[in-house]
Short mmCIF file of N, CA and C in Angstrom, two decimals:
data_model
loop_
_atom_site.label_atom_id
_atom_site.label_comp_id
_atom_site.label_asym_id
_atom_site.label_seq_id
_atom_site.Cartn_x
_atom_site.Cartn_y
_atom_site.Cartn_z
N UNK A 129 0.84 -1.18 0.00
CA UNK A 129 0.00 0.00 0.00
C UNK A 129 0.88 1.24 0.00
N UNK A 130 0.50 2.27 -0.29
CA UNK A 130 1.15 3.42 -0.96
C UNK A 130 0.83 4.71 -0.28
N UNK A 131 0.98 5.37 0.75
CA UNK A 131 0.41 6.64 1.45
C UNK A 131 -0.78 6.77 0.65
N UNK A 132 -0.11 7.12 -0.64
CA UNK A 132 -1.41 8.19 -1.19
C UNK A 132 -2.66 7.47 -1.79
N UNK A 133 -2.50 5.74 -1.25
CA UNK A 133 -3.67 4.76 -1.53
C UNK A 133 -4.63 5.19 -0.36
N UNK A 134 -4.62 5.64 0.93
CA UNK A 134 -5.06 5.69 1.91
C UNK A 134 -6.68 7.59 1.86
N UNK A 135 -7.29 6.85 1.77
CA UNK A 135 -8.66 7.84 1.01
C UNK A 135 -9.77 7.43 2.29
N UNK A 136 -9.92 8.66 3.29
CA UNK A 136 -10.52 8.22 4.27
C UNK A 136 -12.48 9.12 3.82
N UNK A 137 -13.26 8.26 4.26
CA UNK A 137 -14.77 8.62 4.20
C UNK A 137 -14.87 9.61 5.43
N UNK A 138 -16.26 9.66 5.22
CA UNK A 138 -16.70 10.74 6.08
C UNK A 138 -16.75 10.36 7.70
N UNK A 139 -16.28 9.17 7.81
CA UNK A 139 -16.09 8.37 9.26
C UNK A 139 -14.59 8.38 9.96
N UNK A 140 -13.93 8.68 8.59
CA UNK A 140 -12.60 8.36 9.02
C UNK A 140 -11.61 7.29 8.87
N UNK A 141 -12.45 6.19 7.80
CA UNK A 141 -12.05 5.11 7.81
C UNK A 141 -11.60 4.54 6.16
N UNK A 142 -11.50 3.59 5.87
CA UNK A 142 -10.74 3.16 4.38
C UNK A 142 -11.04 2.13 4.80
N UNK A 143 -10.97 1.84 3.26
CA UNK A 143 -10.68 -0.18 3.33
C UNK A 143 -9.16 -0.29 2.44
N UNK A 144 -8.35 -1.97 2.69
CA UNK A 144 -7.33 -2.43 2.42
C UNK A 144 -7.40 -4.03 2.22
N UNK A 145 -6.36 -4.49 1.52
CA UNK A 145 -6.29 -5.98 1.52
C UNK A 145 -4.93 -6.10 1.73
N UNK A 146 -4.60 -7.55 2.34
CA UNK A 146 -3.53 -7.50 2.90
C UNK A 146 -3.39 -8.91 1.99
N UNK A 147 -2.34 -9.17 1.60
CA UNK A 147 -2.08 -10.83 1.44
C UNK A 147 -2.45 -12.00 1.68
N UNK A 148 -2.35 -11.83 3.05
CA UNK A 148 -3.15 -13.27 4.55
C UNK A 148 -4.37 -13.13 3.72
N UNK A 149 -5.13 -11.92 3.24
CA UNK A 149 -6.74 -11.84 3.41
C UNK A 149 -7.45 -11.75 2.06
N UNK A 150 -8.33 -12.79 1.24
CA UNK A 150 -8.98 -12.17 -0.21
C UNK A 150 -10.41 -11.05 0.43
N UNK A 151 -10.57 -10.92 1.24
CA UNK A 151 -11.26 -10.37 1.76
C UNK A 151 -11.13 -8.61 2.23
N UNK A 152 -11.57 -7.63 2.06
CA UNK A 152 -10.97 -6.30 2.51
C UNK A 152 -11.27 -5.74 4.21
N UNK A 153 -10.53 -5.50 4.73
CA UNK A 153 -10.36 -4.85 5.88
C UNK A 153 -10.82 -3.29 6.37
N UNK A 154 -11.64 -3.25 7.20
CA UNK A 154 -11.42 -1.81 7.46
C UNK A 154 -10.72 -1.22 8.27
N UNK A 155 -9.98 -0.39 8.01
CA UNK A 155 -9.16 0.85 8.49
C UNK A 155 -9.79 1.89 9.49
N UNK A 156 -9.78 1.64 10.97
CA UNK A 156 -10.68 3.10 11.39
C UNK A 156 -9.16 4.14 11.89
N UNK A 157 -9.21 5.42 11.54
CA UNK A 157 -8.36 5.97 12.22
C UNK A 157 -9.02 7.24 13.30
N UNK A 158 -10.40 7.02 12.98
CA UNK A 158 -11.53 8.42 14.06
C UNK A 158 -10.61 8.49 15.27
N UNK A 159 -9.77 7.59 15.89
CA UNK A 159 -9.69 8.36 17.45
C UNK A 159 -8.10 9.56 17.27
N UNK A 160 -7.07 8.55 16.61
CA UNK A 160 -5.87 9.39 16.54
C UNK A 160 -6.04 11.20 15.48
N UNK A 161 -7.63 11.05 14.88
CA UNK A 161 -7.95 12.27 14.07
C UNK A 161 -9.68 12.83 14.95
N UNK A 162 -9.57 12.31 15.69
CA UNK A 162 -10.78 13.02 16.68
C UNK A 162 -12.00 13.21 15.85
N UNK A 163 -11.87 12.04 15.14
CA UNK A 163 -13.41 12.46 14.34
C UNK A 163 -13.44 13.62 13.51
N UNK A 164 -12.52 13.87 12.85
CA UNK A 164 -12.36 14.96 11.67
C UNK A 164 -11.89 15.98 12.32
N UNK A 165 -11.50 16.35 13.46
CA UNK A 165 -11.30 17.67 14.63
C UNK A 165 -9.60 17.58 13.82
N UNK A 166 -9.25 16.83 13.62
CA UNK A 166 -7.89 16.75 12.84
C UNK A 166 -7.24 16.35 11.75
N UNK A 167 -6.90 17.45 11.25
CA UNK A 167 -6.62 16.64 9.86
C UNK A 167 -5.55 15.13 9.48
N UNK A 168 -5.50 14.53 8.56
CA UNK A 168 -4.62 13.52 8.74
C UNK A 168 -3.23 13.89 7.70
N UNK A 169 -2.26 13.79 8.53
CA UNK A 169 -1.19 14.15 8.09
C UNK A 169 -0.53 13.41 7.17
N UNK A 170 0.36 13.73 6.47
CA UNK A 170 1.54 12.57 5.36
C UNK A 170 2.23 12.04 6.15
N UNK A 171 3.00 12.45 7.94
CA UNK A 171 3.38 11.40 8.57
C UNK A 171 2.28 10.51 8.96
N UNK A 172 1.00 10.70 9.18
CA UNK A 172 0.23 9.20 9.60
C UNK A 172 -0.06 8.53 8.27
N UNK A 173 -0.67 9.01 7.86
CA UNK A 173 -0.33 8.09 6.41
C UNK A 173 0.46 7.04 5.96
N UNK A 174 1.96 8.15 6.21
CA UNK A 174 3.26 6.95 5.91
C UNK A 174 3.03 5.86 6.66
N UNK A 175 2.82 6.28 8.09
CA UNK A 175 3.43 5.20 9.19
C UNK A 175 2.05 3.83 9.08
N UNK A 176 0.67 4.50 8.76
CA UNK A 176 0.20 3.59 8.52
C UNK A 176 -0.25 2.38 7.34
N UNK A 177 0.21 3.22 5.83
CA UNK A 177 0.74 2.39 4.98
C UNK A 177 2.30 1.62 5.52
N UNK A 178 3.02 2.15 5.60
CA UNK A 178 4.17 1.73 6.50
C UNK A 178 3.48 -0.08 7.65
N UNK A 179 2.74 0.30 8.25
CA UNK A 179 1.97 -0.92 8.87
C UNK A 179 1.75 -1.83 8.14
N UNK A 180 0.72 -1.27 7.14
CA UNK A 180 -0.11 -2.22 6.48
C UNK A 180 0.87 -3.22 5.51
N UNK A 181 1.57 -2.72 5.10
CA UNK A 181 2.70 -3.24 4.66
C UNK A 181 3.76 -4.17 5.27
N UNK A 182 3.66 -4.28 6.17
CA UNK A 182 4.42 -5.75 6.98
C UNK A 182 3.00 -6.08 7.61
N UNK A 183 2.13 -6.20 7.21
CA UNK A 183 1.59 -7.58 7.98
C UNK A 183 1.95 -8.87 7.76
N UNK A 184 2.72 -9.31 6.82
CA UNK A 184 3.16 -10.56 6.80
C UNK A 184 4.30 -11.08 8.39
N UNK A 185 4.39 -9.68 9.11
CA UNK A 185 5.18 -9.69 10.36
C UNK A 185 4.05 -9.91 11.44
N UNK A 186 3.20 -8.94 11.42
CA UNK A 186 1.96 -8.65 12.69
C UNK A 186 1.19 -9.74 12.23
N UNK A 187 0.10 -9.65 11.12
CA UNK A 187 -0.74 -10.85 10.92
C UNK A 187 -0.32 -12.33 11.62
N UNK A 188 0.50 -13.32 11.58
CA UNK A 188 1.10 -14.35 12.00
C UNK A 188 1.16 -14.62 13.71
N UNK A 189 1.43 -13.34 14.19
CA UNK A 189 1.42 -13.47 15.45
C UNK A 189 0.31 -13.46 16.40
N UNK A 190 -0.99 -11.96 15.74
CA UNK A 190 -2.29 -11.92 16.03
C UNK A 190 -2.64 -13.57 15.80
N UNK A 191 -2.73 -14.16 14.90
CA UNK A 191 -3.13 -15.21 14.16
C UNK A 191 -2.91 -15.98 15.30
N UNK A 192 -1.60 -15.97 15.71
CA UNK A 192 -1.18 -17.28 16.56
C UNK A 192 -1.29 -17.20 18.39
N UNK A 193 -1.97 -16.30 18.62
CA UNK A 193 -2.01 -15.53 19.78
C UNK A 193 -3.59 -16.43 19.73
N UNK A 194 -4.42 -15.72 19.02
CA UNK A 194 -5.86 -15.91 19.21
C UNK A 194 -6.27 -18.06 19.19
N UNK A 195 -5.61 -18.41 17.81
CA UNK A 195 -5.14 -19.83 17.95
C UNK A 195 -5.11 -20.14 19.07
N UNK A 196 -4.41 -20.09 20.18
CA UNK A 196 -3.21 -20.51 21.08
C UNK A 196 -4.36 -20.65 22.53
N UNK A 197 -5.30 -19.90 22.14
CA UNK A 197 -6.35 -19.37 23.30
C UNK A 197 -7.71 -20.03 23.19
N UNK A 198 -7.62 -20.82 21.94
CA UNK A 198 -9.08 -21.86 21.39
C UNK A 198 -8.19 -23.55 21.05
N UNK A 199 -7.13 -23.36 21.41
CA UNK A 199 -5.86 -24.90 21.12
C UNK A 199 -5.61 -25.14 19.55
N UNK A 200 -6.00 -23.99 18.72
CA UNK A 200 -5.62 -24.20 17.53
C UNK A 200 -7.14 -24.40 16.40
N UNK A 201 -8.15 -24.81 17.31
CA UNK A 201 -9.43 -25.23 16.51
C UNK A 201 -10.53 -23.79 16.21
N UNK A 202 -9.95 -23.10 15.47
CA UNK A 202 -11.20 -22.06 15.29
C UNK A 202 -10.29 -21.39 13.72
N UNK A 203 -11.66 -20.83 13.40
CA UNK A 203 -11.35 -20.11 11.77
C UNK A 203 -11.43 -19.00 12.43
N UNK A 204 -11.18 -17.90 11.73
CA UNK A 204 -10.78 -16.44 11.57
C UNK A 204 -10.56 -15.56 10.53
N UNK A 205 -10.72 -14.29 10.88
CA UNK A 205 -10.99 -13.58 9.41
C UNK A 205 -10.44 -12.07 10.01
N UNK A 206 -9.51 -11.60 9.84
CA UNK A 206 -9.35 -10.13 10.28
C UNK A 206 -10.24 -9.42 9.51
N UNK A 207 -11.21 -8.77 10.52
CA UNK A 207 -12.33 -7.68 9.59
C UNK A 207 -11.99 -6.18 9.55
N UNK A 208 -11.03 -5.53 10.88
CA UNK A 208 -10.66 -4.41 11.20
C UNK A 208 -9.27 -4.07 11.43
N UNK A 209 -8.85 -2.89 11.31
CA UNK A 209 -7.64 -2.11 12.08
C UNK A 209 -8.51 -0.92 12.77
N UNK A 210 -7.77 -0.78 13.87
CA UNK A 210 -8.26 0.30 14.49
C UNK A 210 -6.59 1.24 15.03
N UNK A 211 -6.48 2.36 14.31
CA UNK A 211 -5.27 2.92 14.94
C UNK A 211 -5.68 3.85 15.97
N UNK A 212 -4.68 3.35 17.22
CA UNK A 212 -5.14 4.12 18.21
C UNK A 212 -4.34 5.19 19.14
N UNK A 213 -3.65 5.25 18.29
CA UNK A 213 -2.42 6.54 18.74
C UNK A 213 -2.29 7.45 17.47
N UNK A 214 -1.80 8.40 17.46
CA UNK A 214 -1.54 9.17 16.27
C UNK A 214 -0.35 9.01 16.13
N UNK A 215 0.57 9.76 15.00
CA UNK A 215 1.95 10.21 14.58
C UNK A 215 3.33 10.65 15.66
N UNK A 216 2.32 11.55 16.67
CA UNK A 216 3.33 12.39 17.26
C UNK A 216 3.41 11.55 18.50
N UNK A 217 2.78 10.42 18.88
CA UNK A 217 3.49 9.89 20.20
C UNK A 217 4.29 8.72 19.64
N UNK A 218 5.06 8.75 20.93
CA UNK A 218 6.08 7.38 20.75
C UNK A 218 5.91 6.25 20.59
N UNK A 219 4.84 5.95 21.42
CA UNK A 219 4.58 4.04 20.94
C UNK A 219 3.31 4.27 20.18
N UNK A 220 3.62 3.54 19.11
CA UNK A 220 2.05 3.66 18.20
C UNK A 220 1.63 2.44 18.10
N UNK A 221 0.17 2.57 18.85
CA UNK A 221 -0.77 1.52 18.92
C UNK A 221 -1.73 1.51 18.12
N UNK A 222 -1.52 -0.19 17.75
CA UNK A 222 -3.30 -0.57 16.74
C UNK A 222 -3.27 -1.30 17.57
N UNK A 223 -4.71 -1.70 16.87
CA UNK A 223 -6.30 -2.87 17.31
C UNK A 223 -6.53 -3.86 15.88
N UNK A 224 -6.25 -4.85 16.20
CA UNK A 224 -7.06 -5.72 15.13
C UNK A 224 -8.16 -6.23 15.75
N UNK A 225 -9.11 -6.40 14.85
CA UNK A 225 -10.38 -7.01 15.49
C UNK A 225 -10.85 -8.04 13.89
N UNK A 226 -10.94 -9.37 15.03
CA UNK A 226 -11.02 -10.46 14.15
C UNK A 226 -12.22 -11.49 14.31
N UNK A 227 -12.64 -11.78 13.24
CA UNK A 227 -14.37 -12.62 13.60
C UNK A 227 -13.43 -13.83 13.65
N UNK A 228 -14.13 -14.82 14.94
CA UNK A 228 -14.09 -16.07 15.20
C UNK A 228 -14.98 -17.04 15.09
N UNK A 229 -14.79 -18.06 14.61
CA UNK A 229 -16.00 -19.29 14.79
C UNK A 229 -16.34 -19.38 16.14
N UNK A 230 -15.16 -19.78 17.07
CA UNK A 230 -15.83 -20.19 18.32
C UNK A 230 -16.26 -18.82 19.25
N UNK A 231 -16.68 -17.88 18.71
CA UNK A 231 -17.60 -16.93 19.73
C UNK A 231 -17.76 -15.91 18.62
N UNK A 232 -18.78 -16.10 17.87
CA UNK A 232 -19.46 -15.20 16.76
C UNK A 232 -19.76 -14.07 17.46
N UNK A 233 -20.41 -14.21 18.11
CA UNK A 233 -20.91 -12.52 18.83
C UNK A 233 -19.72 -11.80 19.32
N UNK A 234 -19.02 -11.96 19.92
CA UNK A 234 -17.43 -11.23 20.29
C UNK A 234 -16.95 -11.04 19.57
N UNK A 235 -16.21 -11.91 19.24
CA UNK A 235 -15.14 -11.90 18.08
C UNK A 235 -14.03 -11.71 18.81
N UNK A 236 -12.65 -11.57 18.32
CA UNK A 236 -11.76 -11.38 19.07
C UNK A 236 -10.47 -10.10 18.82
N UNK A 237 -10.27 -9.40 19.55
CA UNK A 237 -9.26 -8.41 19.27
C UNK A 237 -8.13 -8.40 20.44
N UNK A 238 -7.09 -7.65 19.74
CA UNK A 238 -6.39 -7.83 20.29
C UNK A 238 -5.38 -5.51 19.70
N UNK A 239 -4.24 -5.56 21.07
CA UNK A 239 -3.28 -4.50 20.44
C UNK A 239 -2.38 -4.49 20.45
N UNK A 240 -1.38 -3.80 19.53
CA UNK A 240 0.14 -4.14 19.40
C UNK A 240 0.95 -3.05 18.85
N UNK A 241 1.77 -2.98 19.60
CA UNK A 241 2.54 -1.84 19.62
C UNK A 241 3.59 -1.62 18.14
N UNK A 242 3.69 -0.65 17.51
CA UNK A 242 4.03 -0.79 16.14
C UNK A 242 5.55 0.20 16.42
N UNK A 243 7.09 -0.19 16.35
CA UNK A 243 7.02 -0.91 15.32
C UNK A 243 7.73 -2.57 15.96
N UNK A 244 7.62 -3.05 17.25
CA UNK A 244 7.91 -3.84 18.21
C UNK A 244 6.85 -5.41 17.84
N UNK A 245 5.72 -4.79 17.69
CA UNK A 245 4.83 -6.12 17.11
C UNK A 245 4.65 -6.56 18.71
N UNK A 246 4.81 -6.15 19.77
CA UNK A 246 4.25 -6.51 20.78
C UNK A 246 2.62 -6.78 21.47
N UNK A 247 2.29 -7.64 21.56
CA UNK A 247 0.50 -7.81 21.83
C UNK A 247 0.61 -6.83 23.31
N UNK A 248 -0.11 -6.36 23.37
CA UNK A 248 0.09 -5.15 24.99
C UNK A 248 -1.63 -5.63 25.47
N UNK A 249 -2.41 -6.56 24.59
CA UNK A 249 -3.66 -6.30 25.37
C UNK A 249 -4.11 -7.71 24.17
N UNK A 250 -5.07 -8.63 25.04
CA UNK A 250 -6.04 -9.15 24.32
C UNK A 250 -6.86 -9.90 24.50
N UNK A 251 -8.53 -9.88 23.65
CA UNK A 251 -9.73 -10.08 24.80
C UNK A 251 -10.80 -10.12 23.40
N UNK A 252 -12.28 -9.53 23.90
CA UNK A 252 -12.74 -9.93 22.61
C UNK A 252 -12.27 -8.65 21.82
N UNK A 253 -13.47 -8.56 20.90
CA UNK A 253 -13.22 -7.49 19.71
C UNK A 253 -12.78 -6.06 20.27
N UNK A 254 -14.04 -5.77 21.75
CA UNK A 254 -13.78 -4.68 22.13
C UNK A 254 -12.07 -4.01 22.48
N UNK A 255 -11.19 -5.12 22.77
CA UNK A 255 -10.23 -4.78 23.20
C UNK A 255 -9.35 -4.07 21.81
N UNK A 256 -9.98 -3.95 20.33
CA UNK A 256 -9.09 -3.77 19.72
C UNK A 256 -9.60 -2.44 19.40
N UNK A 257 -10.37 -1.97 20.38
CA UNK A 257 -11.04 -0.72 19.88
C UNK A 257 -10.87 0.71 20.56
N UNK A 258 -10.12 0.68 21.99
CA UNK A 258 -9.88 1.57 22.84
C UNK A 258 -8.87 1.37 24.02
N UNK A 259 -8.15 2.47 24.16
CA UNK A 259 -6.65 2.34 25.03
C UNK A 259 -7.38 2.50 26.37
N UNK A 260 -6.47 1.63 27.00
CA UNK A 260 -6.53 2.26 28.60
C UNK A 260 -5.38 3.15 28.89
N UNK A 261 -5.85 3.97 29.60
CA UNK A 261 -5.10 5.39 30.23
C UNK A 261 -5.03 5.41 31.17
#
């Protein structure tokens, strides 16, 4: 993906495909741009094409995290990113949020610190949707 692929709606959000996925993903970035209160810069852009672009690094691990927590027996589908830090702080956090077979109504999310790939949090979907402070 290419910065200038990144074309956000009136929500704040985009869609993407990643490799792992024939399926497209949505992109929310509303919290690090306050719901339009901010514009989105060419550094977030970069850093989040910059993301989207190694998921063959992050994908695998979400993947194997959520696995690891059902013994390996469940399908999955990443449906979301949620970025939840902006540009100008130091650790930049996303949210994936991923539909599961074994708990349809939840689903499962998880967050990870970019550019470390560290899981810092994970639970159902909600967890891929908002920081604790």
């Amino acid at each position: 993906m290419k910065p200038e692929d990144i074309a956000l709606n009136e929500l704040c959000m985009f869609e993407f495909y990643i490799p792992q996925s024939d399926k497209p993903i949505l992109a929310d970035l509303s919290l690090p741009l306050e719901e339009g209160a901010r514009p989105l810069t060419q550094e977030l852009k970069n850093k989040v094409a910059g993301l989207i672009n190694l998921s063959t690094t992050w994908y695998p691990l979400a993947v194997k995290r959520i696995k690891d927590e059902f013994n390996g027996d469940v399908d999955l589908r990443l449906v979301g990113l949620n970025i939840l830090t902006d540009e100008t702080q130091k650790e930049f956090i996303f949210g994936l949020n991923f539909d599961v077979s074994k708990d349809e109504e939840h689903g499962r999310g998880l967050q990870m610190s970019f550019p470390s790939f560290e899981i810092i949090k994970h639970g159902d979907a909600e967890a891929s949707m908002f920081l604790d402070y």
